[in-house]
Coordinates of C-alpha atoms and ligand atoms in Angstrom, one line a residue:
X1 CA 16.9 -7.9 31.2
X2 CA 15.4 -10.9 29.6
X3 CA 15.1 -11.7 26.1
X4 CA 11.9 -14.1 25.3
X5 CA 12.9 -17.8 23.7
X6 CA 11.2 -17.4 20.8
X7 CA 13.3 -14.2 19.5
X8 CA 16.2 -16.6 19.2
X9 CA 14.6 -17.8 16.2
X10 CA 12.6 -15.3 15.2
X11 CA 11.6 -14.5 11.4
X12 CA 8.8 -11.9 11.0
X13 CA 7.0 -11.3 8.2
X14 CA 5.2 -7.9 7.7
X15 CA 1.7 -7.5 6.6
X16 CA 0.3 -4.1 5.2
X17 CA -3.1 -5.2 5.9
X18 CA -5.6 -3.2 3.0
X19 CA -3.5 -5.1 0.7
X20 CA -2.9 -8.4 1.5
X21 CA -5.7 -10.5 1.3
X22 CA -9.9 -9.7 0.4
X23 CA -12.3 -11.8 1.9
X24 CA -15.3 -9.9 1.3
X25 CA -15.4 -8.4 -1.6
X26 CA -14.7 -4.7 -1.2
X27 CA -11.5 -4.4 -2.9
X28 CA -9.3 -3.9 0.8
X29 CA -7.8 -6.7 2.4
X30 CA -9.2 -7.4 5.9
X31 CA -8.4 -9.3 8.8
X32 CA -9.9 -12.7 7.8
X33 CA -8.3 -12.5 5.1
X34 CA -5.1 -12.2 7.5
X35 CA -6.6 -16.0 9.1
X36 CA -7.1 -17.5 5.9
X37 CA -3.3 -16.9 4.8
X38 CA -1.6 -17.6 7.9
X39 CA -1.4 -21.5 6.3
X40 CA 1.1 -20.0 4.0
X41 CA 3.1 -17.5 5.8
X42 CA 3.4 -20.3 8.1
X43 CA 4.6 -22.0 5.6
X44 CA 7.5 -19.4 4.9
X45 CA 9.1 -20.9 8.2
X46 CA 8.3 -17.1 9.8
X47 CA 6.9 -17.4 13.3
X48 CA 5.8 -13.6 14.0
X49 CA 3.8 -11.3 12.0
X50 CA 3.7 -7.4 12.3
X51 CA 0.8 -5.7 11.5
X52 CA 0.5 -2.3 9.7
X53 CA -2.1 -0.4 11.9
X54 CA -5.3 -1.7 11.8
X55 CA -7.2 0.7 13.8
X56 CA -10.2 3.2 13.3
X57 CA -8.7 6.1 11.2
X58 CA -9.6 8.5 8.7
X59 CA -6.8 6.9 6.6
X60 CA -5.5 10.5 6.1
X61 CA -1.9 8.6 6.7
X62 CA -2.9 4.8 5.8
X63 CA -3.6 4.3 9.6
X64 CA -1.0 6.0 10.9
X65 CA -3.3 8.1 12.1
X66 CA -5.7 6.6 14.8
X67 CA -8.8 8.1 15.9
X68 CA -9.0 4.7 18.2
X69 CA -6.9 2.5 19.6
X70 CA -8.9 0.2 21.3
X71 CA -10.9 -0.4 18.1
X72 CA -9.7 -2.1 15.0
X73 CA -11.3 -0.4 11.4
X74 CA -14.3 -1.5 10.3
X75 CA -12.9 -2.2 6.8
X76 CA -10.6 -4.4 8.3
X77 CA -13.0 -6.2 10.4
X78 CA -13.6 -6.1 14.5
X79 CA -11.5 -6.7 17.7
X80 CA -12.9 -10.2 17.4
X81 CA -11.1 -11.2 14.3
X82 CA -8.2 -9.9 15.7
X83 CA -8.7 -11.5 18.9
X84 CA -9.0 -14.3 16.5
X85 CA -5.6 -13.6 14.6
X86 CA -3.9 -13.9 18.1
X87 CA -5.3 -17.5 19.1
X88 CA -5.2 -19.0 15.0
X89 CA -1.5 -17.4 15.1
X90 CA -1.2 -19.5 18.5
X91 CA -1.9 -22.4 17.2
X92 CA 0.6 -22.6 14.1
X93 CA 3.4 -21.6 16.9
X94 CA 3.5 -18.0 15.5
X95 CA 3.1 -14.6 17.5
X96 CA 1.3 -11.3 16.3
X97 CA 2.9 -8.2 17.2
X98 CA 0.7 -5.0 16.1
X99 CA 1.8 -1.3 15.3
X100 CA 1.5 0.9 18.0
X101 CA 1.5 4.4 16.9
X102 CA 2.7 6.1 19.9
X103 CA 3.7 9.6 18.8
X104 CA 0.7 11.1 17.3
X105 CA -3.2 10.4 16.5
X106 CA -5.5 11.6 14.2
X107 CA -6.6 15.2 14.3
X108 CA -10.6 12.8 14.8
X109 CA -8.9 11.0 17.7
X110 CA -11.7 12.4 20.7
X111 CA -8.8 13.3 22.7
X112 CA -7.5 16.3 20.1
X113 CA -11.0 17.2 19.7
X114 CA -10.9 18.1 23.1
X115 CA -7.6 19.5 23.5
X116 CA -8.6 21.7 20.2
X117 CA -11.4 23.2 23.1
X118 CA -10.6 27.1 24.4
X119 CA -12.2 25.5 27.8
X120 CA -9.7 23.7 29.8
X121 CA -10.3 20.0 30.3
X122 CA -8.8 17.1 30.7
X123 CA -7.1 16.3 27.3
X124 CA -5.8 20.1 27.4
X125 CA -2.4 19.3 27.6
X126 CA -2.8 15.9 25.9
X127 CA -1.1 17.4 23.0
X128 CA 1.7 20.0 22.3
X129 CA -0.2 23.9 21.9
X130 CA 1.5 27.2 22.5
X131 CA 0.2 29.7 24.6
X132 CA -0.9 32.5 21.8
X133 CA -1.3 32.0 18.4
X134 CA 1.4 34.0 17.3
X135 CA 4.5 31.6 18.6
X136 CA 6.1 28.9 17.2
X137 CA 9.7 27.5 17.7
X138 CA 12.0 26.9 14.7
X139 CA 12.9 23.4 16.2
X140 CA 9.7 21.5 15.0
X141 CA 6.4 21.7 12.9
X142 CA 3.5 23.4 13.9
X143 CA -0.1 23.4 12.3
X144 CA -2.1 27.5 12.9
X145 CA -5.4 28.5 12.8
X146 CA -7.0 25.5 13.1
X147 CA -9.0 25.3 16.1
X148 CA -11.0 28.5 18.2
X149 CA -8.4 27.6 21.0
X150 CA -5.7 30.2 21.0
X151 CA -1.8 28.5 20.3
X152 CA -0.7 26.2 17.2
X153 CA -0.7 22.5 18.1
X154 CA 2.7 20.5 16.8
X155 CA 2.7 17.8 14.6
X156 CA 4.8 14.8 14.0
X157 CA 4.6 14.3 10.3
X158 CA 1.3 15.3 8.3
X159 CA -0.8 18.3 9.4
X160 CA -3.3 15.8 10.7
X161 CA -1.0 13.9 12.5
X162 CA -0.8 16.0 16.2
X163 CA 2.3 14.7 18.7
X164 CA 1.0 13.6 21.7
X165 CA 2.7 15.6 24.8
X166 CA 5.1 13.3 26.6
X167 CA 7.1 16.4 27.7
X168 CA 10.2 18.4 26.9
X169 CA 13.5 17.0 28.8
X170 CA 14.5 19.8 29.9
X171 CA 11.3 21.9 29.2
X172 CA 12.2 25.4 28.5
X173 CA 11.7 27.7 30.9
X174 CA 11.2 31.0 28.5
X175 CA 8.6 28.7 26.6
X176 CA 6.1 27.8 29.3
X177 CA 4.1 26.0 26.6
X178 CA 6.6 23.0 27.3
X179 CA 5.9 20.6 30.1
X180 CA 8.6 18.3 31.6
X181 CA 8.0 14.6 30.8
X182 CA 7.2 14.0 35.1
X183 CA 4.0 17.0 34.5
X184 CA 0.8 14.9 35.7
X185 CA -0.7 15.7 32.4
X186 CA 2.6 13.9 30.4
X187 CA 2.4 11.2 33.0
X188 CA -1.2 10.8 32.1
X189 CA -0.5 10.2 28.1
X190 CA 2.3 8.0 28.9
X191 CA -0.5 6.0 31.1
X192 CA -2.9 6.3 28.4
X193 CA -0.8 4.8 25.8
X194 CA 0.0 1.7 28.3
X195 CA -3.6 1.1 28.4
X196 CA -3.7 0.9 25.0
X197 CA -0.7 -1.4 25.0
X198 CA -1.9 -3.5 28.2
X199 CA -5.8 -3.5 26.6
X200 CA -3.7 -5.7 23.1
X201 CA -1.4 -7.7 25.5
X202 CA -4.1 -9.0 27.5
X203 CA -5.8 -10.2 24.5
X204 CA -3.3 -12.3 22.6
X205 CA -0.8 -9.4 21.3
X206 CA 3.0 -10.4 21.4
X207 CA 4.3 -7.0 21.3
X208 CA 4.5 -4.2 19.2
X209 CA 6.5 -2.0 16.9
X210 CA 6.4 1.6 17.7
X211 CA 6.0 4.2 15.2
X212 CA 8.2 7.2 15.4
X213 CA 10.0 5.4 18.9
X214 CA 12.9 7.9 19.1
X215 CA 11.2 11.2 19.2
X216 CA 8.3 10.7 21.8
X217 CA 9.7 13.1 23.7
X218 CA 11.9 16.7 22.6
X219 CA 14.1 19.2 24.1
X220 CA 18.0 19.4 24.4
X221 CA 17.9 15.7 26.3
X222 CA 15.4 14.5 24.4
X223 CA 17.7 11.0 23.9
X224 CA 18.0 11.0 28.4
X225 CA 14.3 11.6 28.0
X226 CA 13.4 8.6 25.5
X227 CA 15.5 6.5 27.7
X228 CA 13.8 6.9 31.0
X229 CA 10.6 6.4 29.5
X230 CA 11.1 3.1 27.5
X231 CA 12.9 1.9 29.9
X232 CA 9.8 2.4 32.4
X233 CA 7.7 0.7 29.5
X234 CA 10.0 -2.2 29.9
X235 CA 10.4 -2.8 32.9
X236 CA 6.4 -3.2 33.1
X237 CA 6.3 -4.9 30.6
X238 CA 8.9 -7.3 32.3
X239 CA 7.1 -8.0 35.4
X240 CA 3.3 -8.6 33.5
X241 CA 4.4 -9.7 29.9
X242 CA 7.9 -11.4 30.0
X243 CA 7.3 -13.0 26.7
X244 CA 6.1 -9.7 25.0
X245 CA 8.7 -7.6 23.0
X246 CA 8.8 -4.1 21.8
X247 CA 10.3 -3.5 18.6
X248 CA 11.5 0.1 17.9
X249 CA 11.0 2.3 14.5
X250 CA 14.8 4.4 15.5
X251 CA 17.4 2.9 13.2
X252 CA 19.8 3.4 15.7
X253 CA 19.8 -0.3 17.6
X254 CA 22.6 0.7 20.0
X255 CA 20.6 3.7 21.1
X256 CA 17.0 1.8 21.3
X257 CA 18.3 -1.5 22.5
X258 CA 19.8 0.6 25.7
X259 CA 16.8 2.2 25.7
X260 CA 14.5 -1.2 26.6
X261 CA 13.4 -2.4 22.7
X262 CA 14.3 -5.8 21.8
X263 CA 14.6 -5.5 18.2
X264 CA 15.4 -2.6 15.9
X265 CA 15.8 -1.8 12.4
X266 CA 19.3 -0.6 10.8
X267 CA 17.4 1.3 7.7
X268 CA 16.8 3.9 5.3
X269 CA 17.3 6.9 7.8
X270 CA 20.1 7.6 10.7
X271 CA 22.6 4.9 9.6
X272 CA 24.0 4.5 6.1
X273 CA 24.2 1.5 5.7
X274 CA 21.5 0.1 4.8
X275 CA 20.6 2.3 2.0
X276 CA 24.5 2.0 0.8
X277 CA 23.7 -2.4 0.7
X278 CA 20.4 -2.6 -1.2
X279 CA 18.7 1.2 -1.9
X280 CA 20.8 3.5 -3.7
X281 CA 20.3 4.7 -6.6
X282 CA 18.0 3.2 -9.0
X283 CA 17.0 1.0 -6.2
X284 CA 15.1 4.1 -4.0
X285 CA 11.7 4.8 -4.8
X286 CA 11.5 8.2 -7.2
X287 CA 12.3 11.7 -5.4
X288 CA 13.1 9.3 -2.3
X289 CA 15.7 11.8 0.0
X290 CA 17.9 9.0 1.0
X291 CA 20.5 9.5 -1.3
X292 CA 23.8 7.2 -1.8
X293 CA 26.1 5.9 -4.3
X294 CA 25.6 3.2 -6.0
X295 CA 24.2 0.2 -3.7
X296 CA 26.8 -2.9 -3.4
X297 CA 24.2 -5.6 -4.5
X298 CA 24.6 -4.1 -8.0
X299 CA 25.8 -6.1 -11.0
X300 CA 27.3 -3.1 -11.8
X301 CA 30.0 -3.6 -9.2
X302 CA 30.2 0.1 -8.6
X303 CA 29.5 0.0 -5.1
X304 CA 31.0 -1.4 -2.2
X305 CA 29.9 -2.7 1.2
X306 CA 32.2 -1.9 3.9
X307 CA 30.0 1.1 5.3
X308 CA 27.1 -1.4 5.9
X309 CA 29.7 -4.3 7.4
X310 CA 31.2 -1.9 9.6
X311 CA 28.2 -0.4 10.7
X312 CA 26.8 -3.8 11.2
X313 CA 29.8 -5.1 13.7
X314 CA 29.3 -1.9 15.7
X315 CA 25.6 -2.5 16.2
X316 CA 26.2 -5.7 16.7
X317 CA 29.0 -5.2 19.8
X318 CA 26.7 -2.6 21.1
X319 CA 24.0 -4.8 21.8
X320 CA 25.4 -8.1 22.2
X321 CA 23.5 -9.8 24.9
X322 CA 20.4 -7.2 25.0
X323 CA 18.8 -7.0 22.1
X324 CA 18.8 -7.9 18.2
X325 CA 19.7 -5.7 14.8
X326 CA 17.0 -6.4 12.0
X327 CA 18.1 -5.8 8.4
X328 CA 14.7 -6.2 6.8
X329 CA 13.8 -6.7 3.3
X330 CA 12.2 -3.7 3.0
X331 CA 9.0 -2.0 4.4
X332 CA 5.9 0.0 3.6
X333 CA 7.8 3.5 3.2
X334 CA 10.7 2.3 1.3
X335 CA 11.3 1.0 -2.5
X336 CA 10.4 -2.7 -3.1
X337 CA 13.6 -4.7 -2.7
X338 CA 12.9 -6.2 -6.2
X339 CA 13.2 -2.8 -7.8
X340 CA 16.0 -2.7 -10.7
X341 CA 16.8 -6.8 -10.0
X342 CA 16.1 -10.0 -11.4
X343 CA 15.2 -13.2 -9.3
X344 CA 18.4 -14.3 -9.4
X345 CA 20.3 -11.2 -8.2
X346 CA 17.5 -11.5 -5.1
X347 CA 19.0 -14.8 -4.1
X348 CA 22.1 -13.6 -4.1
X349 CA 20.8 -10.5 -1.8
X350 CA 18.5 -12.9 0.8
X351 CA 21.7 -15.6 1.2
X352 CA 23.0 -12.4 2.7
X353 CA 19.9 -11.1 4.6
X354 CA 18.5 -14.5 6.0
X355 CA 22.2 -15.0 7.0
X356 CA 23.0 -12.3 8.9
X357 CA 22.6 -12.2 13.1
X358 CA 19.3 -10.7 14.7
X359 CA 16.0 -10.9 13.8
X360 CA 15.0 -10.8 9.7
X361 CA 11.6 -9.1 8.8
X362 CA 10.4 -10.2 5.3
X363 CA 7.6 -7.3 3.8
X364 CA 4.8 -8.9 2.0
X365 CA 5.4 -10.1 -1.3
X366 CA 9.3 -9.5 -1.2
X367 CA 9.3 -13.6 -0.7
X368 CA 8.2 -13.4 -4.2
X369 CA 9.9 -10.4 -5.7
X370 CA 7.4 -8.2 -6.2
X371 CA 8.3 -4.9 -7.7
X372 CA 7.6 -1.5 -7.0
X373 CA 5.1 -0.2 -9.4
X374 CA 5.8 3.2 -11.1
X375 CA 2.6 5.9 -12.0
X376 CA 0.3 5.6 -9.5
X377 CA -1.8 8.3 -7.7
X378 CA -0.8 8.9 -3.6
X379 CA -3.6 6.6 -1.9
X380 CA -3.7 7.6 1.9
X381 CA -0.3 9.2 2.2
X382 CA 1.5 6.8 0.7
X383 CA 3.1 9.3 -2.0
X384 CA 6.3 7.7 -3.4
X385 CA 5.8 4.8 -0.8
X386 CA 2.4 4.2 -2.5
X387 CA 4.2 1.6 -5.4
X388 CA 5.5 -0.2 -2.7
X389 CA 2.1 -0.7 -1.0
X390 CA -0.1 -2.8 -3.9
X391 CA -2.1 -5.9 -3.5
X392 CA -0.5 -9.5 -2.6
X393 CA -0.2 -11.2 -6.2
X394 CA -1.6 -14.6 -4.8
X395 CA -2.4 -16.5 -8.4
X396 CA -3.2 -15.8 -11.7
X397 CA -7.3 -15.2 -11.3
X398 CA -8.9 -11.7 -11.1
X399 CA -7.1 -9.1 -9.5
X400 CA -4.1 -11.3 -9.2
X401 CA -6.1 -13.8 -6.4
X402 CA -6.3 -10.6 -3.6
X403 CA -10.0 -9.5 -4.4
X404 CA -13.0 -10.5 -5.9
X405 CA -14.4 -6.7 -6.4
X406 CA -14.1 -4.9 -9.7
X407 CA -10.5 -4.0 -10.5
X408 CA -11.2 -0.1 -10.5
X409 CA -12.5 -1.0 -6.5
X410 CA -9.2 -2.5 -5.4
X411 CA -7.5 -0.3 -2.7
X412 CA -4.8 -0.4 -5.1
X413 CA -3.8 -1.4 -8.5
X414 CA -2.4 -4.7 -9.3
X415 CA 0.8 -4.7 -10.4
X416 CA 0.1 -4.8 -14.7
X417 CA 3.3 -6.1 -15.8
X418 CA 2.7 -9.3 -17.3
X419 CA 5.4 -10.2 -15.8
X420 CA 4.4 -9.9 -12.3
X421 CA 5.3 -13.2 -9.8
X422 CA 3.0 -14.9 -8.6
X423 CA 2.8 -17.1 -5.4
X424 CA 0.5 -19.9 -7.3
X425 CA 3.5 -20.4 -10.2
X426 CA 6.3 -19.9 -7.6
X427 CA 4.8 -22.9 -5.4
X428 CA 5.2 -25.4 -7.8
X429 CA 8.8 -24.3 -9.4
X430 CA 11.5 -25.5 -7.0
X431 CA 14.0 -22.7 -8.0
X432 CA 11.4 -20.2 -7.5
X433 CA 12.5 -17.1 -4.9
X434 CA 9.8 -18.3 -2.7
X435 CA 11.0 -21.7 -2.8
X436 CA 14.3 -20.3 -2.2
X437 CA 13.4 -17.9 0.8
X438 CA 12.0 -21.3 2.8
X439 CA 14.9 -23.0 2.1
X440 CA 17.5 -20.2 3.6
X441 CA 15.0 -19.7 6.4
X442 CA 14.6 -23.6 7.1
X443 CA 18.3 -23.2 7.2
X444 CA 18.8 -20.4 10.0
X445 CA 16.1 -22.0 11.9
X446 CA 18.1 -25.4 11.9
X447 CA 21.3 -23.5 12.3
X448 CA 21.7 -21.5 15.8
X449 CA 25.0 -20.4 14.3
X450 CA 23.0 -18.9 11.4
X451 CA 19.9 -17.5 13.7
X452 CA 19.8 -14.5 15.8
X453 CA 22.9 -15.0 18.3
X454 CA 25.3 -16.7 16.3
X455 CA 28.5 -14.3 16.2
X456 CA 29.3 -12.1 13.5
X457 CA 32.7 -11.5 11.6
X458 CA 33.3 -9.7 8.6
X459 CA 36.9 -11.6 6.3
X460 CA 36.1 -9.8 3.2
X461 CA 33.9 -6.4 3.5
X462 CA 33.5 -6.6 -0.2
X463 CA 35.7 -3.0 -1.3
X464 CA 33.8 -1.7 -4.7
X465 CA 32.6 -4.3 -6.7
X466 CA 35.0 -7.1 -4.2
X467 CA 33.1 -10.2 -2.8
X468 CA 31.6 -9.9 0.9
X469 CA 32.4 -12.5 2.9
X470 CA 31.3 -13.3 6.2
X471 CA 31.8 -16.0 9.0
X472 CA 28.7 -16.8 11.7
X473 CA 29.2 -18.9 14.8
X474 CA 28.2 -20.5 17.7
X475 CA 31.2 -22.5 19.9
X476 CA 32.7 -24.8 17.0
X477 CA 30.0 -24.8 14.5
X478 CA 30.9 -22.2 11.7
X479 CA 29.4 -21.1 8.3
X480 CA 30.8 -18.9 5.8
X481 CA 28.4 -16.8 3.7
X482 CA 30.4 -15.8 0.4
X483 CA 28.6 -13.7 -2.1
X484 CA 29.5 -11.7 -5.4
X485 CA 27.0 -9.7 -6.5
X486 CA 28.8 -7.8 -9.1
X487 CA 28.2 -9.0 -12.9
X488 CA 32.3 -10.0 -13.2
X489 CA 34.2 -12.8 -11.8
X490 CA 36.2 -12.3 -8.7
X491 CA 39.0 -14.0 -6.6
X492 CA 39.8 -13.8 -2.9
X493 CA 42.5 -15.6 -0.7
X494 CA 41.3 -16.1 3.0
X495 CA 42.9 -18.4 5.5
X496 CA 39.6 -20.1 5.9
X497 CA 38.9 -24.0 6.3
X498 CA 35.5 -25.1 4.2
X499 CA 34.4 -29.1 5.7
X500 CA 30.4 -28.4 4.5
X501 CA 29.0 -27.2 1.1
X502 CA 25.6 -26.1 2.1
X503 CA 24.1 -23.8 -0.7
X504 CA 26.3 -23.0 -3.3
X505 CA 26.1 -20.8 -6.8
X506 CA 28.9 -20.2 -8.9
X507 CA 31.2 -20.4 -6.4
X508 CA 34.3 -22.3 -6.0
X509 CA 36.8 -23.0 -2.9
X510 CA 40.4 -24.4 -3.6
X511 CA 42.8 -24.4 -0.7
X512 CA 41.5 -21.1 0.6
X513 CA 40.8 -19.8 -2.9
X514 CA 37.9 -18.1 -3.1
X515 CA 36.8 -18.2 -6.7
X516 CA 33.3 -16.3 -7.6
X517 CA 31.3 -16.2 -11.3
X518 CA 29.7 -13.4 -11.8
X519 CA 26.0 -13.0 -9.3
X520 CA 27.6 -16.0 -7.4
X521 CA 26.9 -16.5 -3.5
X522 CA 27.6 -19.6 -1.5
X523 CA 27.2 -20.6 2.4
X524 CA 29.9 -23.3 3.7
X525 CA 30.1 -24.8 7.1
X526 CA 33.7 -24.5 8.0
Ligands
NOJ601 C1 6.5 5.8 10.2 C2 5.5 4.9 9.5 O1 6.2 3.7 9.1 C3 5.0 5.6 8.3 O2 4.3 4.8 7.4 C4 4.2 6.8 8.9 O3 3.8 7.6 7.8 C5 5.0 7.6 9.8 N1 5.8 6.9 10.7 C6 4.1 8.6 10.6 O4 3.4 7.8 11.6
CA602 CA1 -12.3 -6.6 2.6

């Protein structure tokens, strides 16, 4: 398999597009808006952006539910401006790789208005539908009585969010309702939805991230199922867009790197880990279910980090070679990073994400710390996720620089704390988190031992409230990444050899003395 150049360096930066940046007016950020700001993220050192879907949609699940793929939103603008994304992106060296919501589409997508049809036609068997109203099947969600045709369609997350039928592996043979994934009709959606992908690539696209990756297809093999079928993504993909990458939504990286993605997440749901580092406890967004103990990058010192550094080294040996881990800042469906933390317990936090191997994704804003905001109304689906979703906070104008519409027309509230960061005062104050996240990812990018395939090795996995210390490599250049998050001093003894200060915090290194203030963090070359 071959992995493009330009993931060896890669730093994405994630854009929830109706909240970014307002060109004209109407309160939601739009495409153009996406052109005029590429200057900055640019300037970040990031050199691939993922887009939140920007597709026609009734915006019953902020996009997430597309009525058509081949056509970007009106609000947001028209495939022309994000034709024009791809080639401005080109020309500041940076790729665009767009969301591609594979699983489901909106219940206005023409193909379910079909399907919803008592006559049978072509987009019959386009979705999941029982025979006869009255069945169902324990194993997943089902919406009834919602169309004259006869059966209950099954959905993938909201009611208006039908799965698309890729086929059950095996299909069950007492519910003829399920189709095996090799049925003509399953073979035509999975041809449908690389259209869709091939109709992007061929006008700029880079790749994309796919919603919901891991459960395209169901039944008892439903893992052998998912396999065959990205793999057969892939392997197209290989042979008519080599530099093009797929980037999975699994958070399992051993299982969706074998299964053909390049890049996926270790987050919130599957693996620990994650939510154990940076999202437990006060740091998860209210009612959030992803419950854990206290998270490690805590002053309190309560929690400890071993979960997330062994998890880490076994995603890492699993897909050495084929494909890259991302421990992102955060996303559109979690808790803002910031949550709970000041600015200096974030640096502490990004020397450890902008150090660690794979691929880092930085969500909008969390270059700047903004914070979740508490109180506001669901918008679009976004229920607890919806704090985590306001506008950009570009300056200190109206409507913090995002819009020039009335406040009450913004897509969102801006963040009212007086407070809030701004990217106008962060520019110009050289301690600044902003200024701080260029200079760790100036760093990795200068640093192959710090990037993507530079080895991994845990020396201290940071036992409750402990430092975590870590040591990346590539040959004979070495860096040691030593952080103590916890609001008390520490010491730790390693048999380690330090030739380089490169960033360092409150730490201190005598003959393999490792001595830590409190919120201390450090990176050595060895
Ligand atoms: C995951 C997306 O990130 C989330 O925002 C969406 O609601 C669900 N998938 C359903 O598409
Ligand atoms: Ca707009």
């Amino acid at each position: 398999m071959h992995t493009p150049e330009w993931l060896k360096d890669a730093v994405f930066y994630e854009i929830y597009p109706q909240t970014f940046y307002d060109t004209n007016g109407d309160g939601i950020g739009d495409l153009p808006g996406v052109i005029e700001k590429l200057d900055y993220i640019k300037s970040l050192g990031v050199n691939a952006i993922w887009l939140n879907p920007c597709f026609e949609s009734p915006f019953q699940d902020a996009g997430y539910d597309v009525a058509d793929f081949y056509k970007v939103a009106p609000r947001y603008g028209t495939n022309d401006d994000l034709k024009k994304i791809f080639i401005e992106a080109e020309k500041r060296g940076m790729k665009i790789i767009l969301d591609l919501v594979a699983g489901h589409t909106s219940i206005e997508h023409p193909w379910f208005k079909e399907s919803c049809k008592p006559q049978k036609n072509k987009y019959t068997n386009y979705y999941i539908w029982t025979n006869t109203w009255g069945e169902g099947d324990p194993n997943y969600k089902f919406i009834n009585g919602y169309a004259t045709r006869e059966g209950n369609f099954m959905i993938n997350f909201f009611y208006c969010q039908p799965a698309l039928n890729y086929g059950f592996s095996p299909a069950d043979p007492e519910k003829p309702w399920q189709l095996p994934p090799d049925h003509p009709d399953c073979m035509a959606v999975r041809e449908e939805m690389r259209n869709i992908m091939k109709y992007w690539l061929d006008m700029g696209a880079a790749g994309f991230r796919v919603d919901m990756a891991s459960s395209l297809i169901r039944g008892e093999d439903a893992e052998g199922g998912i396999v065959e079928l990205w793999q057969d993504y892939r392997a197209w993909m290989e042979q008519e867009y080599p530099e093009a990458i797929l980037v999975a939504e699994w958070s399992h990286p051993d299982k969706a790197i074998n299964a053909g993605f390049h890049i996926d997440f270790m987050v919130h749901f599957n693996l620990p880990g994650y939510t154990s580092l940076f999202r437990s406890e006060k740091y998860r967004v209210p009612n959030s279910p992803f419950a854990g103990e206290t998270s490690y990058f805590d002053k309190s010192g309560e929690g400890g980090c071993r979960l997330f550094a062994d998890e880490l080294a076994e995603q890492l040996e699993a897909t050495s070679g084929k494909g890259y881990v991302s421990v992102p800042t955060g996303n559109h469906d979690i808790g803002r990073i910031r949550q709970g933390r000041s600015m200096d317990e974030l640096k502490c936090l990004y020397t450890c994400l902008f150090t660690l191997p794979g691929v880092p994704f930085i969500y909008y804003g969390d270059e700047i710390g903004m914070d979740y905001v508490t109180g506001l109304d669901s918008k679009e689906g976004g229920y607890n996720r919806t704090g985590s979703r306001t506008p950009m906070q570009w300056d200190a104008s109206a409507n913090a620089g995002f819009s020039s519409a009335d406040a009450e027309q913004l897509y969102l509230p801006i963040d009212p704390s007086p407070e809030r960061p701004l990217v106008s005062e962060q520019e110009n104050d050289a301690d600044s988190l902003l200024n701080y996240t260029r200079k760790l990812i100036k760093l990795r990018r200068e640093t192959p031992a710090l990037a993507s395939d530079g080895t991994y090795a845990t020396l201290n996995s940071g036992e409750k409230g402990e430092p975590y210390i870590y040591k990346r490599s590539i040959g004979d250049d070495s860096y040691i990444i030593a952080l103590n998050p916890a609001g008390k001093s520490a010491e730790v003894k390693l048999d380690a050899v330090i030739s380089e200060e490169i960033i360092v915090s409150g730490v201190n290194v005598k003959d393999g003395m490792f001595t830590f203030e409190p919120g201390s963090y450090a990176i050595y070359r060895s």
